[in-house]
Short mmCIF file of C-alpha atoms in Angstrom, two decimals:
data_model
loop_
_atom_site.label_atom_id
_atom_site.label_comp_id
_atom_site.label_asym_id
_atom_site.label_seq_id
_atom_site.Cartn_x
_atom_site.Cartn_y
_atom_site.Cartn_z
CA GLN A 50 -25.37 -19.10 -8.98
CA SER A 51 -25.41 -16.91 -12.22
CA CYS A 52 -23.71 -14.05 -12.47
CA ARG A 53 -25.15 -10.79 -12.17
CA ARG A 54 -22.75 -8.88 -13.73
CA PRO A 55 0.83 33.12 -0.52
CA ALA A 56 4.62 33.05 -1.69
CA GLY A 57 7.70 33.33 0.34
CA GLN A 58 6.04 33.27 4.44
CA ARG A 59 8.06 31.06 6.33
CA ALA A 60 6.79 28.60 8.86
CA GLY A 61 6.71 28.05 12.54
CA PRO A 62 8.54 26.05 15.04
CA GLN A 63 7.39 22.30 13.87
CA PRO A 64 5.94 19.94 16.40
CA GLY A 65 8.38 18.78 19.06
CA SER A 66 10.93 21.78 17.56
CA GLY A 67 11.39 23.36 20.99
CA GLY A 68 11.13 26.79 19.25
CA LEU A 69 14.11 26.41 17.09
CA PRO A 70 15.85 29.72 16.01
CA GLU A 71 13.98 30.61 12.82
CA GLY A 72 15.68 29.63 9.70
CA VAL A 73 16.26 26.23 11.29
CA GLU A 74 14.30 23.14 10.35
CA TYR A 75 12.43 20.79 12.16
CA ILE A 76 12.67 17.37 10.49
CA PRO A 77 11.79 14.05 12.87
CA THR A 78 14.25 12.05 13.53
CA ARG A 79 14.46 8.34 12.43
CA LYS A 80 16.57 4.90 13.09
CA ARG A 81 16.97 2.56 10.46
CA GLY A 82 13.55 0.96 9.44
CA LYS A 83 12.49 -3.30 9.36
CA ASN A 84 11.72 -2.44 5.92
CA PRO A 85 14.24 -3.42 4.25
CA MET A 86 13.32 -0.75 1.19
CA LYS A 87 13.02 2.11 3.40
CA PRO A 88 16.70 3.20 3.68
CA VAL A 89 17.19 2.08 0.08
CA GLY A 90 19.56 4.39 -2.14
CA VAL A 91 19.86 3.59 -6.17
CA ALA A 92 22.70 1.40 -6.38
CA TRP A 93 20.89 -0.79 -3.95
CA TYR A 94 17.31 -0.69 -5.24
CA SER A 95 19.09 -1.03 -8.48
CA LEU A 96 20.31 -4.41 -7.28
CA TYR A 97 16.88 -5.61 -5.47
CA ALA A 98 14.65 -5.15 -8.38
CA HIS A 99 16.49 -5.70 -11.80
CA THR A 100 19.33 -8.54 -10.11
CA ARG A 101 19.12 -12.18 -8.79
CA LEU A 102 20.46 -10.57 -5.56
CA GLY A 103 16.89 -9.28 -4.85
CA TYR A 104 15.53 -12.60 -5.27
CA LEU A 105 18.23 -13.73 -2.82
CA PHE A 106 17.39 -11.48 -0.41
CA TYR A 107 13.53 -12.02 -0.93
CA GLN A 108 14.10 -15.65 -0.20
CA ARG A 109 15.94 -14.90 2.74
CA GLN A 110 13.34 -12.63 4.29
CA VAL A 111 10.94 -15.35 3.74
CA LYS A 112 12.87 -17.69 5.51
CA LYS A 113 13.22 -15.57 8.76
CA ALA A 114 9.35 -14.02 8.80
CA ARG A 115 8.26 -18.13 8.91
CA GLU A 116 10.86 -18.48 11.77
CA ARG A 117 9.69 -15.29 13.38
CA TYR A 118 5.50 -15.40 12.49
CA PRO A 119 4.68 -19.11 12.12
CA HIS A 120 0.76 -18.00 12.27
CA GLY A 121 1.66 -14.61 10.14
CA HIS A 122 2.43 -11.24 11.99
CA SER A 123 -1.23 -10.36 12.49
CA VAL A 124 -4.45 -12.20 13.55
CA PRO A 125 -6.50 -11.68 10.23
CA GLN A 126 -9.83 -10.69 9.46
CA PRO A 127 -11.76 -11.93 6.84
CA CYS A 128 -14.46 -9.84 5.32
CA CYS A 129 -17.61 -11.54 3.90
CA PHE A 130 -20.69 -10.24 2.27
CA PRO A 131 -23.11 -12.54 -0.14
CA GLY A 132 -21.05 -14.17 -2.60
CA VAL A 133 -17.68 -12.87 -1.87
CA LYS A 134 -15.25 -13.58 1.01
CA ILE A 135 -11.98 -11.48 1.12
CA LEU A 136 -8.82 -13.12 2.99
CA PRO A 137 -6.24 -11.36 4.14
CA ILE A 138 -3.35 -13.12 4.09
CA PRO A 139 0.07 -11.78 6.52
CA VAL A 140 2.99 -12.69 5.22
CA LEU A 141 6.83 -11.83 5.01
CA SER A 142 7.40 -8.88 8.15
CA ASN A 143 4.83 -6.89 7.22
CA ASN A 144 3.39 -7.59 3.94
CA TYR A 145 -0.30 -8.67 3.02
CA SER A 146 -1.63 -10.88 0.30
CA TYR A 147 -5.23 -11.14 -0.64
CA LEU A 148 -7.24 -14.17 -1.31
CA ILE A 149 -10.61 -13.31 -2.88
CA ILE A 150 -13.05 -15.88 -3.37
CA ASP A 151 -16.77 -16.45 -5.78
CA THR A 152 -18.33 -18.54 -2.98
CA GLY A 153 -20.42 -19.88 -5.51
CA SER A 154 -18.17 -21.12 -7.69
CA SER A 155 -15.49 -21.24 -5.69
CA GLN A 156 -12.63 -19.76 -8.00
CA ALA A 157 -10.43 -17.71 -6.88
CA ALA A 158 -7.77 -15.03 -7.00
CA VAL A 159 -5.02 -13.78 -5.34
CA VAL A 160 -2.95 -10.39 -4.94
CA ASP A 161 0.14 -10.27 -4.90
CA PRO A 162 1.03 -13.55 -3.69
CA SER A 163 4.49 -12.96 -1.42
CA ASP A 164 5.06 -16.45 0.34
CA PRO A 165 3.45 -19.28 -1.61
CA LEU A 166 3.41 -21.71 1.17
CA ALA A 167 1.43 -19.12 3.11
CA VAL A 168 -1.09 -18.54 0.21
CA GLN A 169 -1.72 -22.21 -0.50
CA ALA A 170 -2.11 -23.05 3.20
CA ALA A 171 -5.29 -20.78 2.69
CA ILE A 172 -6.60 -21.75 -1.08
CA GLU A 173 -6.51 -25.55 0.54
CA GLU A 174 -7.82 -24.16 3.87
CA GLU A 175 -10.58 -22.48 1.70
CA GLY A 176 -11.09 -25.65 -0.34
CA VAL A 177 -10.80 -23.02 -3.55
CA MET A 178 -9.23 -23.48 -7.14
CA LEU A 179 -7.14 -20.58 -8.15
CA GLU A 180 -7.77 -18.89 -11.40
CA ALA A 181 -5.67 -15.82 -11.33
CA ILE A 182 -2.66 -13.78 -10.00
CA PHE A 183 -3.10 -9.83 -9.73
CA CYS A 184 0.37 -8.50 -9.13
CA THR A 185 0.53 -5.03 -8.53
CA HIS A 186 4.20 -4.86 -9.03
CA LYS A 187 7.28 -6.45 -9.68
CA HIS A 188 9.36 -6.31 -5.89
CA TRP A 189 9.90 -9.84 -4.79
CA ASP A 190 8.06 -8.77 -1.49
CA HIS A 191 4.86 -9.02 -4.16
CA SER A 192 5.68 -11.62 -6.67
CA GLY A 193 7.89 -14.16 -5.31
CA GLY A 194 5.57 -16.64 -4.73
CA ASN A 195 3.80 -16.83 -8.38
CA ALA A 196 6.80 -18.96 -9.60
CA ALA A 197 5.54 -21.56 -6.92
CA LEU A 198 1.82 -20.89 -7.23
CA CYS A 199 1.62 -21.30 -10.94
CA GLN A 200 3.26 -24.64 -11.16
CA LYS A 201 0.70 -26.19 -8.19
CA HIS A 202 -1.69 -24.30 -10.66
CA SER A 203 -1.43 -24.51 -14.08
CA SER A 204 -4.40 -23.45 -15.32
CA CYS A 205 -3.51 -19.86 -13.10
CA LYS A 206 -2.74 -16.67 -15.05
CA VAL A 207 -0.25 -13.98 -13.94
CA TYR A 208 -2.00 -10.81 -14.63
CA GLY A 209 -0.64 -7.21 -14.70
CA SER A 210 1.13 -4.39 -16.17
CA ALA A 211 3.78 -5.14 -19.36
CA LEU A 212 6.04 -2.10 -18.55
CA ASP A 213 6.82 -4.28 -15.06
CA ALA A 214 9.14 -7.27 -15.25
CA ILE A 215 6.29 -9.18 -13.23
CA PRO A 216 7.36 -13.19 -12.78
CA GLN A 217 5.53 -15.72 -14.91
CA LEU A 218 3.17 -13.40 -16.36
CA THR A 219 1.01 -14.50 -19.00
CA ASN A 220 -1.61 -11.90 -18.94
CA PRO A 221 -0.05 -8.27 -19.71
CA LEU A 222 -2.55 -5.39 -18.78
CA VAL A 223 -3.72 -1.92 -20.01
CA ASP A 224 -5.29 0.96 -18.12
CA ARG A 225 -9.21 0.04 -17.38
CA GLU A 226 -9.31 -2.92 -18.79
CA LYS A 227 -11.45 -5.85 -16.81
CA VAL A 228 -10.65 -9.63 -15.55
CA SER A 229 -13.26 -11.52 -14.64
CA VAL A 230 -12.91 -14.69 -12.52
CA GLY A 231 -16.21 -16.34 -12.07
CA CYS A 232 -18.49 -13.08 -10.62
CA LEU A 233 -15.30 -10.98 -9.87
CA THR A 234 -15.13 -8.80 -11.63
CA PHE A 235 -11.75 -6.68 -11.38
CA GLU A 236 -10.88 -3.29 -12.60
CA ALA A 237 -6.60 -2.70 -13.65
CA LEU A 238 -5.48 0.94 -13.06
CA ALA A 239 -2.32 1.88 -13.51
CA THR A 240 -0.83 4.18 -10.96
CA PRO A 241 3.01 4.64 -12.09
CA GLY A 242 5.46 5.83 -9.50
CA HIS A 243 6.82 3.56 -7.03
CA THR A 244 7.45 1.30 -10.37
CA VAL A 245 7.13 2.41 -13.53
CA GLY A 246 4.27 -0.76 -14.14
CA HIS A 247 2.59 -0.15 -10.95
CA MET A 248 -1.09 -1.00 -10.97
CA VAL A 249 -3.84 -1.53 -8.70
CA TYR A 250 -6.93 -3.67 -8.71
CA VAL A 251 -10.73 -2.51 -8.07
CA LEU A 252 -13.11 -5.32 -7.21
CA ASP A 253 -16.56 -4.57 -8.37
CA GLY A 254 -18.73 -4.82 -5.40
CA GLY A 255 -22.35 -3.83 -7.19
CA PRO A 256 -23.18 -7.73 -7.85
CA PHE A 257 -22.12 -8.83 -4.10
CA GLY A 258 -24.36 -5.53 -2.51
CA SER A 259 -20.49 -4.44 -1.14
CA PRO A 260 -18.74 -1.24 -2.00
CA PRO A 261 -16.07 -1.52 -4.01
CA CYS A 262 -12.41 -2.77 -2.79
CA LEU A 263 -9.45 -1.54 -3.95
CA PHE A 264 -6.41 -3.36 -3.65
CA SER A 265 -3.86 -0.96 -3.43
CA GLY A 266 -0.15 -2.88 -3.72
CA ASP A 267 2.09 -0.06 -2.72
CA LEU A 268 0.18 2.52 -4.14
CA LEU A 269 -1.61 3.56 -0.86
CA PHE A 270 -1.41 1.83 2.79
CA LEU A 271 -3.83 3.52 5.67
CA ALA A 272 -2.27 7.16 5.98
CA GLY A 273 0.70 6.79 3.92
CA CYS A 274 1.77 5.63 0.41
CA GLY A 275 4.90 3.96 -1.05
CA ARG A 276 8.27 5.90 -1.85
CA PRO A 277 8.44 7.22 -5.52
CA PHE A 278 11.49 4.79 -6.50
CA GLU A 279 10.38 5.25 -10.15
CA GLY A 280 8.73 8.15 -10.88
CA SER A 281 8.46 11.81 -9.96
CA PRO A 282 6.12 13.26 -7.41
CA GLU A 283 3.82 14.72 -10.24
CA THR A 284 3.46 10.88 -11.30
CA MET A 285 2.61 9.69 -7.59
CA LEU A 286 0.50 12.87 -7.40
CA ALA A 287 -1.55 11.19 -10.45
CA SER A 288 -1.90 8.15 -9.25
CA LEU A 289 -2.63 9.30 -5.64
CA ASP A 290 -5.30 10.94 -7.04
CA VAL A 291 -6.91 7.79 -9.24
CA ALA A 292 -7.69 6.42 -6.17
CA MET A 293 -8.98 10.04 -4.76
CA GLY A 294 -11.58 9.48 -7.98
CA LEU A 295 -13.24 6.35 -6.38
CA GLY A 296 -16.11 6.97 -3.74
CA GLU A 297 -15.42 6.99 -0.27
CA ASP A 298 -16.88 4.00 0.80
CA THR A 299 -14.42 1.57 -1.57
CA LEU A 300 -12.39 -0.36 1.02
CA LEU A 301 -8.60 0.02 0.95
CA TRP A 302 -6.52 -3.16 1.51
CA PRO A 303 -2.88 -2.05 1.31
CA GLY A 304 0.26 -4.37 0.72
CA HIS A 305 1.66 -3.46 3.94
CA GLU A 306 0.52 -3.19 7.26
CA TYR A 307 2.45 0.51 8.33
CA ALA A 308 -0.89 1.84 9.80
CA LEU A 309 0.99 1.99 12.94
CA GLU A 310 4.28 4.09 11.97
CA CYS A 311 2.70 6.08 9.17
CA LEU A 312 -0.41 7.72 11.94
CA THR A 313 1.55 8.46 14.33
CA PHE A 314 4.08 10.58 11.18
CA ALA A 315 0.93 12.18 10.08
CA SER A 316 -0.26 12.93 13.79
CA LEU A 317 3.27 15.46 13.85
CA LEU A 318 1.97 17.26 10.95
CA GLU A 319 -1.62 17.72 11.85
CA LEU A 320 -1.71 18.12 15.52
CA ASP A 321 -5.26 19.01 15.58
CA ASN A 322 -6.70 16.39 13.66
CA SER A 323 -9.50 15.09 15.86
CA ALA A 324 -10.14 12.17 13.08
CA LEU A 325 -6.58 11.51 12.89
CA GLU A 326 -6.04 11.67 16.84
CA GLN A 327 -9.00 8.80 16.76
CA LYS A 328 -7.62 6.45 14.49
CA LEU A 329 -4.13 6.59 16.03
CA GLN A 330 -5.87 5.17 18.91
CA TRP A 331 -7.67 2.61 17.55
CA ALA A 332 -4.89 1.23 15.04
CA VAL A 333 -2.43 1.26 18.68
CA GLN A 334 -5.38 -0.70 20.30
CA GLN A 335 -5.22 -3.21 16.93
CA ARG A 336 -1.27 -3.57 17.30
CA GLN A 337 -1.30 -4.57 20.55
CA GLU A 338 -3.55 -7.14 19.67
CA LYS A 339 -2.17 -8.01 16.70
CA ARG A 340 -4.62 -7.48 14.97
CA SER A 341 -4.65 -6.41 11.51
CA THR A 342 -5.83 -2.41 10.95
CA CYS A 343 -6.97 -3.46 7.02
CA PRO A 344 -9.83 -2.26 5.77
CA SER A 345 -10.10 1.46 5.63
CA THR A 346 -12.23 3.75 3.31
CA MET A 347 -11.24 5.92 1.12
CA GLY A 348 -12.94 8.67 2.64
CA GLU A 349 -11.88 7.90 5.91
CA GLU A 350 -8.21 8.13 4.08
CA GLN A 351 -9.10 11.38 2.93
CA THR A 352 -9.87 12.81 6.88
CA TYR A 353 -5.99 11.55 8.16
CA ASN A 354 -3.85 10.44 5.39
CA PRO A 355 -0.91 13.51 4.62
CA PHE A 356 -0.68 11.83 1.17
CA LEU A 357 -4.42 12.45 0.07
CA ARG A 358 -4.50 15.66 1.52
CA THR A 359 -2.04 17.84 -0.16
CA HIS A 360 -5.00 20.31 -1.17
CA ARG A 361 -5.96 20.83 2.68
CA PRO A 362 -4.72 24.71 3.99
CA GLU A 363 -4.01 23.07 7.40
CA LEU A 364 -1.14 20.37 5.71
CA GLN A 365 0.52 23.31 4.00
CA GLU A 366 0.43 25.60 6.57
CA ALA A 367 2.18 23.00 8.77
CA LEU A 368 4.54 22.19 6.42
CA GLY A 369 5.22 26.07 5.63
CA LEU A 370 4.17 25.87 2.06
CA TRP A 371 2.50 28.43 0.10
CA GLN A 372 1.44 28.44 -3.81
CA ASP A 373 4.08 30.25 -5.16
CA TRP A 374 1.95 33.19 -8.18
CA GLY A 375 0.67 31.77 -10.98
CA GLU A 376 2.09 28.15 -9.72
CA PRO A 377 -1.02 25.69 -11.50
CA PRO A 378 -2.42 24.35 -8.48
CA ASP A 379 -1.09 21.01 -9.19
CA ALA A 380 2.12 21.63 -9.53
CA PHE A 381 1.83 23.42 -5.83
CA ARG A 382 0.53 20.12 -4.76
CA ALA A 383 3.15 18.24 -6.10
CA ARG A 384 5.30 20.61 -4.43
CA VAL A 385 3.30 19.74 -0.80
CA LEU A 386 3.42 16.02 -1.87
CA LYS A 387 7.11 16.03 -2.13
CA GLU A 388 7.99 17.74 0.95
CA VAL A 389 5.47 15.35 3.10
CA ARG A 390 7.72 12.32 1.40
CA ARG A 391 10.80 13.91 2.35
CA ARG A 392 9.62 14.26 6.15
CA LYS A 393 8.62 10.72 5.66
CA ASP A 394 11.88 9.07 4.60
CA LEU A 395 13.66 11.04 7.89
CA TYR A 396 11.37 9.29 9.95
CA GLN A 397 10.84 6.12 11.55
CA ALA A 398 8.52 6.01 14.73
CA THR A 399 10.03 4.44 17.88
#
């Protein structure tokens, strides 16, 4: 098969505040999260990201997840278009790896292979040749399977940013660089913030009559986004705007199954958002059945994801934030993003 190529105003009571006195702010409470990166402090993050202790912790995560979820934390739902198949692989307690297959040549690429055994099982079941690993960033829960898979697939190349210490990296990429695997064409987009070298990958759907597909790692989740461990709110905003610049029909394939928690949090910010309410109801049903919530679309996300709605007056008002006189629009949006992030970090759905 051939390839076709106003300042000073004060916010009113927040949802659930119970009519707190003026000047007392309501912040949703949270319990200790299952995600070990949530309660992380500067010292712990440094250990996790830069020392062998992080790798040992990752190995413990893998072992516990295999015992708890022998068939994965969610029921995968493959997505097929003529000539291409996208297979989400549920790994660890809430991560996703993705096997993307050129069905004409049986060549394949994997995004963020957290658990090499789960990825290898999918490769064998599909009967494909692994040619490429696309790593969004260095964190072990996204890159921990690189070495084992490279050992088993000698021709496999590992792609990612040279700015991140990605294990087994063979082919460093720069912003807007394209890579072909069979008839599949991926474009790497630099999206720093979560880590300094974070990248996302966009699969060109044109040759297959499909929408573009965004494999977003920890930049963007359904109704959420990653924590800016290695960047400012301004940096994260610019990276989110990169994703916003993709077409509304672009399919979003995130690195984690956080939909229910993120949608629940978002619903506390925008009480009258009908799109958000509908999506939350749908997600509740999906998760009750242990079904994946992937993918969503970038068009959908802009209707309910608070991290993509920093320009929306309704969200700004809900947060009690107004643009100061002479404040540049993007500086104000970064301030909104910072406040949404602060509240999200203090919240976890019960």
